[in-house]
PDB file of C-alpha atoms and ligand atoms in Angstrom:
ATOM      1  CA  UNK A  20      10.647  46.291 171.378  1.00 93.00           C
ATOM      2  CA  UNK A  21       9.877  46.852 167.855  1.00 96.00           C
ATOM      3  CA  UNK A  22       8.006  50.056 166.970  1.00 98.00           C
ATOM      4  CA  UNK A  23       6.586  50.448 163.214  1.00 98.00           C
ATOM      5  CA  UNK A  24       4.690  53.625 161.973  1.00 98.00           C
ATOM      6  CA  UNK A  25       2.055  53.267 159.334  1.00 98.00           C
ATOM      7  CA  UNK A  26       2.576  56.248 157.193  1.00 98.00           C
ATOM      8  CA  UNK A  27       0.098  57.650 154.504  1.00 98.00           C
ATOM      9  CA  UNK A  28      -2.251  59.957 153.713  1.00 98.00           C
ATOM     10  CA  UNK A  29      -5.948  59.935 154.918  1.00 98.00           C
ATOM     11  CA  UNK A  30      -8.066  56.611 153.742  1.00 98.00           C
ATOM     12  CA  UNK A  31      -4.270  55.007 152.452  1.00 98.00           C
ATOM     13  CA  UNK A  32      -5.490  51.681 154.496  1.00 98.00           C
ATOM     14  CA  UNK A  33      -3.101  52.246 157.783  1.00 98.00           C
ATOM     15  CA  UNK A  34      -6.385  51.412 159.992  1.00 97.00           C
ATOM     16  CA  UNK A  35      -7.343  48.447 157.793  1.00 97.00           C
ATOM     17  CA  UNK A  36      -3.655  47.298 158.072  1.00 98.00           C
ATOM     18  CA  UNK A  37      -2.775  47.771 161.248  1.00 98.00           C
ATOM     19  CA  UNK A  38      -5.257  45.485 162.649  1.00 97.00           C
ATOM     20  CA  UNK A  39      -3.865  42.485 160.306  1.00 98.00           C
ATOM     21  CA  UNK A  40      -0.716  43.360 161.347  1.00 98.00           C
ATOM     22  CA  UNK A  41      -1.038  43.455 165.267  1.00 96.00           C
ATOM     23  CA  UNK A  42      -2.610  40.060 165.147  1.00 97.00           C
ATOM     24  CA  UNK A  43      -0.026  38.685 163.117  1.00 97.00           C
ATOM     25  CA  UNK A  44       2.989  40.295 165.465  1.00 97.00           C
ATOM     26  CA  UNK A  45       1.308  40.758 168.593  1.00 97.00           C
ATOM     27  CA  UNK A  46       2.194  44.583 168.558  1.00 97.00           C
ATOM     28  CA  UNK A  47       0.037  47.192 170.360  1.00 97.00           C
ATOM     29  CA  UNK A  48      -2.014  49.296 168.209  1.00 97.00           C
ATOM     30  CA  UNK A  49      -2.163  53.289 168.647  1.00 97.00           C
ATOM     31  CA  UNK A  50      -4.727  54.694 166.934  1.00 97.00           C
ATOM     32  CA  UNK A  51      -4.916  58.425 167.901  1.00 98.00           C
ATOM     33  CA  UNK A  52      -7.716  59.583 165.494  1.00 97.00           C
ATOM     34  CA  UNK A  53      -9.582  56.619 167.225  1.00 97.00           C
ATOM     35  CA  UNK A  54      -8.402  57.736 170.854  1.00 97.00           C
ATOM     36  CA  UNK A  55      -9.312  61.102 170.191  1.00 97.00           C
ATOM     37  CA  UNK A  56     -12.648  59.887 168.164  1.00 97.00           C
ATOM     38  CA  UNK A  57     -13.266  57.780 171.937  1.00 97.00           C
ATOM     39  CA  UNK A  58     -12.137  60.756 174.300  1.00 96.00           C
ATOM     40  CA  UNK A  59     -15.189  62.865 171.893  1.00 97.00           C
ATOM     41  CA  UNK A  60     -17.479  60.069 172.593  1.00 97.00           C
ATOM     42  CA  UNK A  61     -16.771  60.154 176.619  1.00 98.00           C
ATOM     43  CA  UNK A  62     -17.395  63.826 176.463  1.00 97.00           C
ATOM     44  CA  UNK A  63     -14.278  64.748 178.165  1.00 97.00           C
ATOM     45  CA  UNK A  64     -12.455  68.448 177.933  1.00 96.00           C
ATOM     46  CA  UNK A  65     -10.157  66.983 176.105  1.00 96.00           C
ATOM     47  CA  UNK A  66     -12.243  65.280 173.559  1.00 97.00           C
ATOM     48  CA  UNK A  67     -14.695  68.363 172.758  1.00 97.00           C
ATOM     49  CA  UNK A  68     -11.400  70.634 171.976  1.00 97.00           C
ATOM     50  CA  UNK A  69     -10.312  68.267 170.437  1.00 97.00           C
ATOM     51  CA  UNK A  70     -13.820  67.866 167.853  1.00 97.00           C
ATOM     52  CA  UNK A  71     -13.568  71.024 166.910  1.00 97.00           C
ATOM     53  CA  UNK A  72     -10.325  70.539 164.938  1.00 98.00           C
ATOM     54  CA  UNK A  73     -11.551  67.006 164.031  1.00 98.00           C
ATOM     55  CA  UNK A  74     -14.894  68.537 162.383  1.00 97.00           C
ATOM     56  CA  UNK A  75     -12.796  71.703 160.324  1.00 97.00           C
ATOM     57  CA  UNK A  76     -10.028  68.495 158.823  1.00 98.00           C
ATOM     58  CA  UNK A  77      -7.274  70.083 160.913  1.00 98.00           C
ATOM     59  CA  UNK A  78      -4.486  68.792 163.180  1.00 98.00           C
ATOM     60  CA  UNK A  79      -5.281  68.459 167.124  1.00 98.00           C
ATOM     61  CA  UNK A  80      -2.778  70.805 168.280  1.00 98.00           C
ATOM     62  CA  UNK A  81       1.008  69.119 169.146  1.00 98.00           C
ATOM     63  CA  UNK A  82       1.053  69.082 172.825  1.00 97.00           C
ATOM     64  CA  UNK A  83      -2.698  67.657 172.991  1.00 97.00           C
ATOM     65  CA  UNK A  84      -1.929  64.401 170.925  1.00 98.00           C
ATOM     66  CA  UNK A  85       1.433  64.039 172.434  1.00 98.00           C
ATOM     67  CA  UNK A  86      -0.198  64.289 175.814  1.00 96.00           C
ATOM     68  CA  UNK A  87      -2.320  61.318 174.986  1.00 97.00           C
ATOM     69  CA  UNK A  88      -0.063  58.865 173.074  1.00 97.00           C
ATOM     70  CA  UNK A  89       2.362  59.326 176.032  1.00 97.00           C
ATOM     71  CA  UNK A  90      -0.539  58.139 178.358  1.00 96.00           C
ATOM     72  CA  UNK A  91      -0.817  55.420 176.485  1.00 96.00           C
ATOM     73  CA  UNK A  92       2.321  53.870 175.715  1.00 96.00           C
ATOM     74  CA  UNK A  93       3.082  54.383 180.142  1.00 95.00           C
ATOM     75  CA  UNK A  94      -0.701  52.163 180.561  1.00 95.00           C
ATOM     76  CA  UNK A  95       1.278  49.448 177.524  1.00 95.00           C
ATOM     77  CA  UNK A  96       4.591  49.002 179.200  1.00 92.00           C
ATOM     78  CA  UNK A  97       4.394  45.395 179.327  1.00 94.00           C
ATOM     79  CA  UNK A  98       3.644  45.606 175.331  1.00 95.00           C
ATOM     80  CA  UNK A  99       6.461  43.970 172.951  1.00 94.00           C
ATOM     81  CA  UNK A 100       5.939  47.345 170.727  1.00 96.00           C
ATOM     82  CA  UNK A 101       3.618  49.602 168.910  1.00 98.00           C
ATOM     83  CA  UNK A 102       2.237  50.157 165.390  1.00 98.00           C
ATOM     84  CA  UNK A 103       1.207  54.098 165.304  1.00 98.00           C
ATOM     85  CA  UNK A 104      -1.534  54.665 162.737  1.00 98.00           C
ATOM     86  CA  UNK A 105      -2.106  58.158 162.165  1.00 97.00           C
ATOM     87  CA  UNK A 106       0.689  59.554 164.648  1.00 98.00           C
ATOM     88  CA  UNK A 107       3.388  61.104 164.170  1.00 98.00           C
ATOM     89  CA  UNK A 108       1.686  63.929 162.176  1.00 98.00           C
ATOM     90  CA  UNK A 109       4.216  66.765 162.647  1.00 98.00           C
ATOM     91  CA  UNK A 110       7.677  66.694 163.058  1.00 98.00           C
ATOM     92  CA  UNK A 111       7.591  67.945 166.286  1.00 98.00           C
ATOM     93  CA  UNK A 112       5.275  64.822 167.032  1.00 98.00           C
ATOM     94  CA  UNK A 113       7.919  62.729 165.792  1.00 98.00           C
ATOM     95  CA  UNK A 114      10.669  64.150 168.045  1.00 98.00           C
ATOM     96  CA  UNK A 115       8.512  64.182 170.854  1.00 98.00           C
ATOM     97  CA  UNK A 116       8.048  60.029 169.707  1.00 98.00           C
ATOM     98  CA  UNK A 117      11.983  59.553 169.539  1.00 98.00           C
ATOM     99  CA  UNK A 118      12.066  60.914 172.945  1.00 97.00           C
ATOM    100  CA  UNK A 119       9.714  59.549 174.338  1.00 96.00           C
ATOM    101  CA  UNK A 120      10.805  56.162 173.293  1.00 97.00           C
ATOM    102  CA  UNK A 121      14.174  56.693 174.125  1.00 96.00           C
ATOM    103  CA  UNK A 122      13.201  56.219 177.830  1.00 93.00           C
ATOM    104  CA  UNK A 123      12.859  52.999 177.284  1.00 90.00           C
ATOM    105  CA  UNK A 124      15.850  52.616 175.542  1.00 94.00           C
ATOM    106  CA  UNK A 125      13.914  51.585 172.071  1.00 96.00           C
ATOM    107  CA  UNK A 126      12.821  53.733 168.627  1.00 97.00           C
ATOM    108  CA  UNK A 127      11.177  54.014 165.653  1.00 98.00           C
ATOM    109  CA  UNK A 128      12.573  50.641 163.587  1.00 98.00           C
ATOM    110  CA  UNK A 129      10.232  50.969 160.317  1.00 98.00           C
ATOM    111  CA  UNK A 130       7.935  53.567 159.140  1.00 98.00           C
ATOM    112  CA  UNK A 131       5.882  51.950 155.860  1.00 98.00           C
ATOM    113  CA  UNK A 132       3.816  54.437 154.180  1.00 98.00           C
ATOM    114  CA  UNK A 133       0.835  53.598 151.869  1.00 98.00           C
ATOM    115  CA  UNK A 134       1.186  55.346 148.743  1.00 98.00           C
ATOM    116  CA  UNK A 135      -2.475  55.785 147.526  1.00 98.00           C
ATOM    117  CA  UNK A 136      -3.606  58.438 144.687  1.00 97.00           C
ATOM    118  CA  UNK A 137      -5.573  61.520 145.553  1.00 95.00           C
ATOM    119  CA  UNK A 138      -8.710  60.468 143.573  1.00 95.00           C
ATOM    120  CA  UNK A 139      -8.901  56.819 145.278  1.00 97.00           C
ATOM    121  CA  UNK A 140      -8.530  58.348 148.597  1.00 98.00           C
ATOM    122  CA  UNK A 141     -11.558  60.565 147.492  1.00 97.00           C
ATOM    123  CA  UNK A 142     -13.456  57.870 146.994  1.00 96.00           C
ATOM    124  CA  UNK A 143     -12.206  55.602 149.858  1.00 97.00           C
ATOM    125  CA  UNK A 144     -13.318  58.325 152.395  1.00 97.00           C
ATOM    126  CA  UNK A 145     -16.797  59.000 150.807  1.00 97.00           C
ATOM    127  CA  UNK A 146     -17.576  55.354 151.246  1.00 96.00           C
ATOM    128  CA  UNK A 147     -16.185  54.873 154.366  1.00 96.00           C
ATOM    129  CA  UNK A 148     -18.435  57.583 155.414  1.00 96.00           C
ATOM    130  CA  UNK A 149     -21.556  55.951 154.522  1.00 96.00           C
ATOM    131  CA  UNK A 150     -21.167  53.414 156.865  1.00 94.00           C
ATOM    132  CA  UNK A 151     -18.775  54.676 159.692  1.00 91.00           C
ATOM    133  CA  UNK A 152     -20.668  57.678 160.489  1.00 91.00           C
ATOM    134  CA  UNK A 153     -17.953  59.852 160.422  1.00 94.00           C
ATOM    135  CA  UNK A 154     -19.020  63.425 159.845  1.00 96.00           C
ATOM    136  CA  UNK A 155     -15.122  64.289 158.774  1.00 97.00           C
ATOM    137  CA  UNK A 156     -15.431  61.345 156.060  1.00 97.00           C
ATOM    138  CA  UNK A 157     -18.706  62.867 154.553  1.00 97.00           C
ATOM    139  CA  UNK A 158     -17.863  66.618 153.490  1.00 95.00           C
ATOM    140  CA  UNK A 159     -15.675  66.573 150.285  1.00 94.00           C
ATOM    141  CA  UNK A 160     -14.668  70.116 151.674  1.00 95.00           C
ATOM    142  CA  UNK A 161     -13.462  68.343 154.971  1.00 97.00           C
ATOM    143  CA  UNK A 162     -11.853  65.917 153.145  1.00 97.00           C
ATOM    144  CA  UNK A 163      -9.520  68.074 151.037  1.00 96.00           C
ATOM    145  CA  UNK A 164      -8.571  69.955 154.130  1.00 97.00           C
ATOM    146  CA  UNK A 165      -7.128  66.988 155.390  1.00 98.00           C
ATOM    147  CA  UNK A 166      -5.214  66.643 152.943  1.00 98.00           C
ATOM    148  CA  UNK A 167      -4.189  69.593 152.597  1.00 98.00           C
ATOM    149  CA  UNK A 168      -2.984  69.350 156.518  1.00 98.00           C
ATOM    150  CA  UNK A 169      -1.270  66.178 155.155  1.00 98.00           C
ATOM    151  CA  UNK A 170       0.955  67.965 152.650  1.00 98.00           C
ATOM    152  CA  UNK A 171       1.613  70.687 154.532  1.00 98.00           C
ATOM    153  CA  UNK A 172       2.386  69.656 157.667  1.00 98.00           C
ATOM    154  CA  UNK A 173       3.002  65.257 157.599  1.00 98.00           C
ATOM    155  CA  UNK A 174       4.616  64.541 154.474  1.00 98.00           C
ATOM    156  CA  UNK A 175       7.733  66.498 155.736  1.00 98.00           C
ATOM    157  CA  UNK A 176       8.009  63.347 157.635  1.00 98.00           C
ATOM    158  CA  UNK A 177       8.968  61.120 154.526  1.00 98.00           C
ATOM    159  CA  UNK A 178      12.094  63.444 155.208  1.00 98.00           C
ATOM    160  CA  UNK A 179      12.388  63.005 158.729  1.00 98.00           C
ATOM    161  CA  UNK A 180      12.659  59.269 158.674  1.00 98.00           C
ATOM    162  CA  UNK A 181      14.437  58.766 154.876  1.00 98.00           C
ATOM    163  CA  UNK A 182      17.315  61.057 156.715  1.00 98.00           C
ATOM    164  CA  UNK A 183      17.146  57.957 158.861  1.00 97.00           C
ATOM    165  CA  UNK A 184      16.972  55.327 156.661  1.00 97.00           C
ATOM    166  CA  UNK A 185      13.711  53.879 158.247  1.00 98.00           C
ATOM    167  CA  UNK A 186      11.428  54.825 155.598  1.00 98.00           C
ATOM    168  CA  UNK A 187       9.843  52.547 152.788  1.00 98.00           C
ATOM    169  CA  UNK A 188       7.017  53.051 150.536  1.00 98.00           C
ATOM    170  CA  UNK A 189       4.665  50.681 149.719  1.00 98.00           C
ATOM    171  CA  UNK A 190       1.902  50.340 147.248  1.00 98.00           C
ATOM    172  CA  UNK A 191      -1.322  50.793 148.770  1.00 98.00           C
ATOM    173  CA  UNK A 192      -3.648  50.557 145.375  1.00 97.00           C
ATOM    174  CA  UNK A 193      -4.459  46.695 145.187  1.00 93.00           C
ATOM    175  CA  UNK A 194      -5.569  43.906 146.881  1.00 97.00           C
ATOM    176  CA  UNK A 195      -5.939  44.572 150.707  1.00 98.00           C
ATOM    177  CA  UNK A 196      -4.238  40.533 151.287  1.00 98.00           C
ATOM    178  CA  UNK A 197      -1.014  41.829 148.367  1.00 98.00           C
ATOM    179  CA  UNK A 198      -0.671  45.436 150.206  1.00 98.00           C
ATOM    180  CA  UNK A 199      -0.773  42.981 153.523  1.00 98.00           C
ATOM    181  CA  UNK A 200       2.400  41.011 152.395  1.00 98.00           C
ATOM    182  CA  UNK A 201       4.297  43.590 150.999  1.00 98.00           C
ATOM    183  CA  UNK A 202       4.045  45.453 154.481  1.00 98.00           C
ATOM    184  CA  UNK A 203       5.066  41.764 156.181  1.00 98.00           C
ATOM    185  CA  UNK A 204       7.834  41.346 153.639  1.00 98.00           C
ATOM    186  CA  UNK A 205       9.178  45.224 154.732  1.00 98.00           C
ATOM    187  CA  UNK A 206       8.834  44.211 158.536  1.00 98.00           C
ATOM    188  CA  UNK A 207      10.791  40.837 158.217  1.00 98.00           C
ATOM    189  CA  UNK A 208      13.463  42.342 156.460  1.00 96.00           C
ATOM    190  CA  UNK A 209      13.761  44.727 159.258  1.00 95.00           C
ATOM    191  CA  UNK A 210      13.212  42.634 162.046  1.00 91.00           C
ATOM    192  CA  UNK A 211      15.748  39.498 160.509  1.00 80.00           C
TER     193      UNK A 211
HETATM  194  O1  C5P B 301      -6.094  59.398 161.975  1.00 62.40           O
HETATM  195  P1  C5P B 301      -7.500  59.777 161.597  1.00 62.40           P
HETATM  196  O2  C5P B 301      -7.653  60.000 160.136  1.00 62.40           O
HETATM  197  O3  C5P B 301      -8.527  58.884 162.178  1.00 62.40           O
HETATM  198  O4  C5P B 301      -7.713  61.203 162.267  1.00 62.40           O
HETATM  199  C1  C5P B 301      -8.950  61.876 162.180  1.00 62.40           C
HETATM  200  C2  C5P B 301      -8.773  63.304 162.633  1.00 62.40           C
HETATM  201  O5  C5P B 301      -8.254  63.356 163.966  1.00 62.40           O
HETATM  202  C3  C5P B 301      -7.769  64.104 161.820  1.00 62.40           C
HETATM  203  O6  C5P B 301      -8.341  64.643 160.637  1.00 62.40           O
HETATM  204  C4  C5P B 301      -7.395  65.193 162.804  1.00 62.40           C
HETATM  205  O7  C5P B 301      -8.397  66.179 162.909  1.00 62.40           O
HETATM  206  C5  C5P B 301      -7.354  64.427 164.114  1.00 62.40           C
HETATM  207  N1  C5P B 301      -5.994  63.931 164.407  1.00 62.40           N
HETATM  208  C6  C5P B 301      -5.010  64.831 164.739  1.00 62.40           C
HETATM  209  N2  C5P B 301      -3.748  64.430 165.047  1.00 62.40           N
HETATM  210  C7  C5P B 301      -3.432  63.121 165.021  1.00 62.40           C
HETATM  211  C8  C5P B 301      -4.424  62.174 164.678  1.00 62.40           C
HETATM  212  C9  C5P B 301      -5.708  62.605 164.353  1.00 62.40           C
HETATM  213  O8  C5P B 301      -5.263  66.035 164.745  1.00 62.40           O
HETATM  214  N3  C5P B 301      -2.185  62.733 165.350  1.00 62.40           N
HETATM  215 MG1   MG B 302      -7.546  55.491 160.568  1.00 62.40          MG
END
């Protein structure tokens, strides 16, 4: 197995990425603001609790997301590994990752994080909201909250995984096809 985490801060390109990137290494992609952005549009329990966090900027509570990425990993067994865009979020997301993955005797072998500035993102989101529909992308105010949640309670992770010696940073201002080889260039490193 070979398990990458996209890292970065809200509209750093780990969507955009990700979907280059599972084509070109036929990983499974885990999406959870998209799985919890679905579970919203089936109308389930889950997904209305979870739309009330979505719509203030804030983090779907720990045991909720876990819940749901652990679903989904035991439905991709057969999968050669995962890219997770957008999860871990917490630490305690990320232990509840190594343990989770431990079952089947793999881990967390990269985590690449986008390094975008504050201003770009701004602008990123804004645009992106104009044509995805996303209420969250739309609201300035929404917007900073998220990041906000992001330095508060995700960048600890840069921690969590430099202690480990998994984490790289990558520029995430240019050229989507440059920021696309510099992640590929990371991932064959780690994978040779
Ligand atoms: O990852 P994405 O930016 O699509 O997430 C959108 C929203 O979904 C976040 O602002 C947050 O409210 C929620 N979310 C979360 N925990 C995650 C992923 C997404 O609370 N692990
Ligand atoms: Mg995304």
């Amino acid at each position: 197995m070979f398990n990458l985490i996209l890292f970065g801060p809200p509209g750093a390109g780990k969507g955009t990425q990700s979907e280059r990137l599972l084509e070109k290494y036929q990983l499974a992609h885990i999406s959870t603001g998209d799985l919890l952005r679905a579970e919203r549009a089936a109308g389930t329990q889950l997904g209305v609790q979870a739309n009330e966090y979505i719509a203030k900027g804030e983090l779907v509570p720990d045991a909720v997301v876990i819940g749901m990425v652990r679903n989904y990993i035991l439905e991709h067994t057969d999968a050669s590994g995962f890219i997770f865009d957008g999860f871990p979020r917490t630490v305690a997301q990320a232990e509840a990752l190594d343990t989770m993955l431990e079952e089947f005797g793999a881990g967390i072998d990269a985590v690449l994080g986008l390094e975008v500035e504050e201003d770009e993102l701004v602008k990123r989101l804004l645009l992106r909201g104009q044509s995805s529909g996303r209420a969250d992308d739309q609201s300035e105010e929404t917007i900073r909250n998220r990041f906000q949640e992001y330095m508060n309670k995700t960048l600890p992770l840069q921690s969590y995984y430099t202690e480990q010696d998994k984490y790289s940073g990558v520029p995430g201002m240019g050229e989507i096809e440059t920021i696309f080889g510099d992640l590929c260039s990371q991932i064959d490193q780690v994978r040779s």
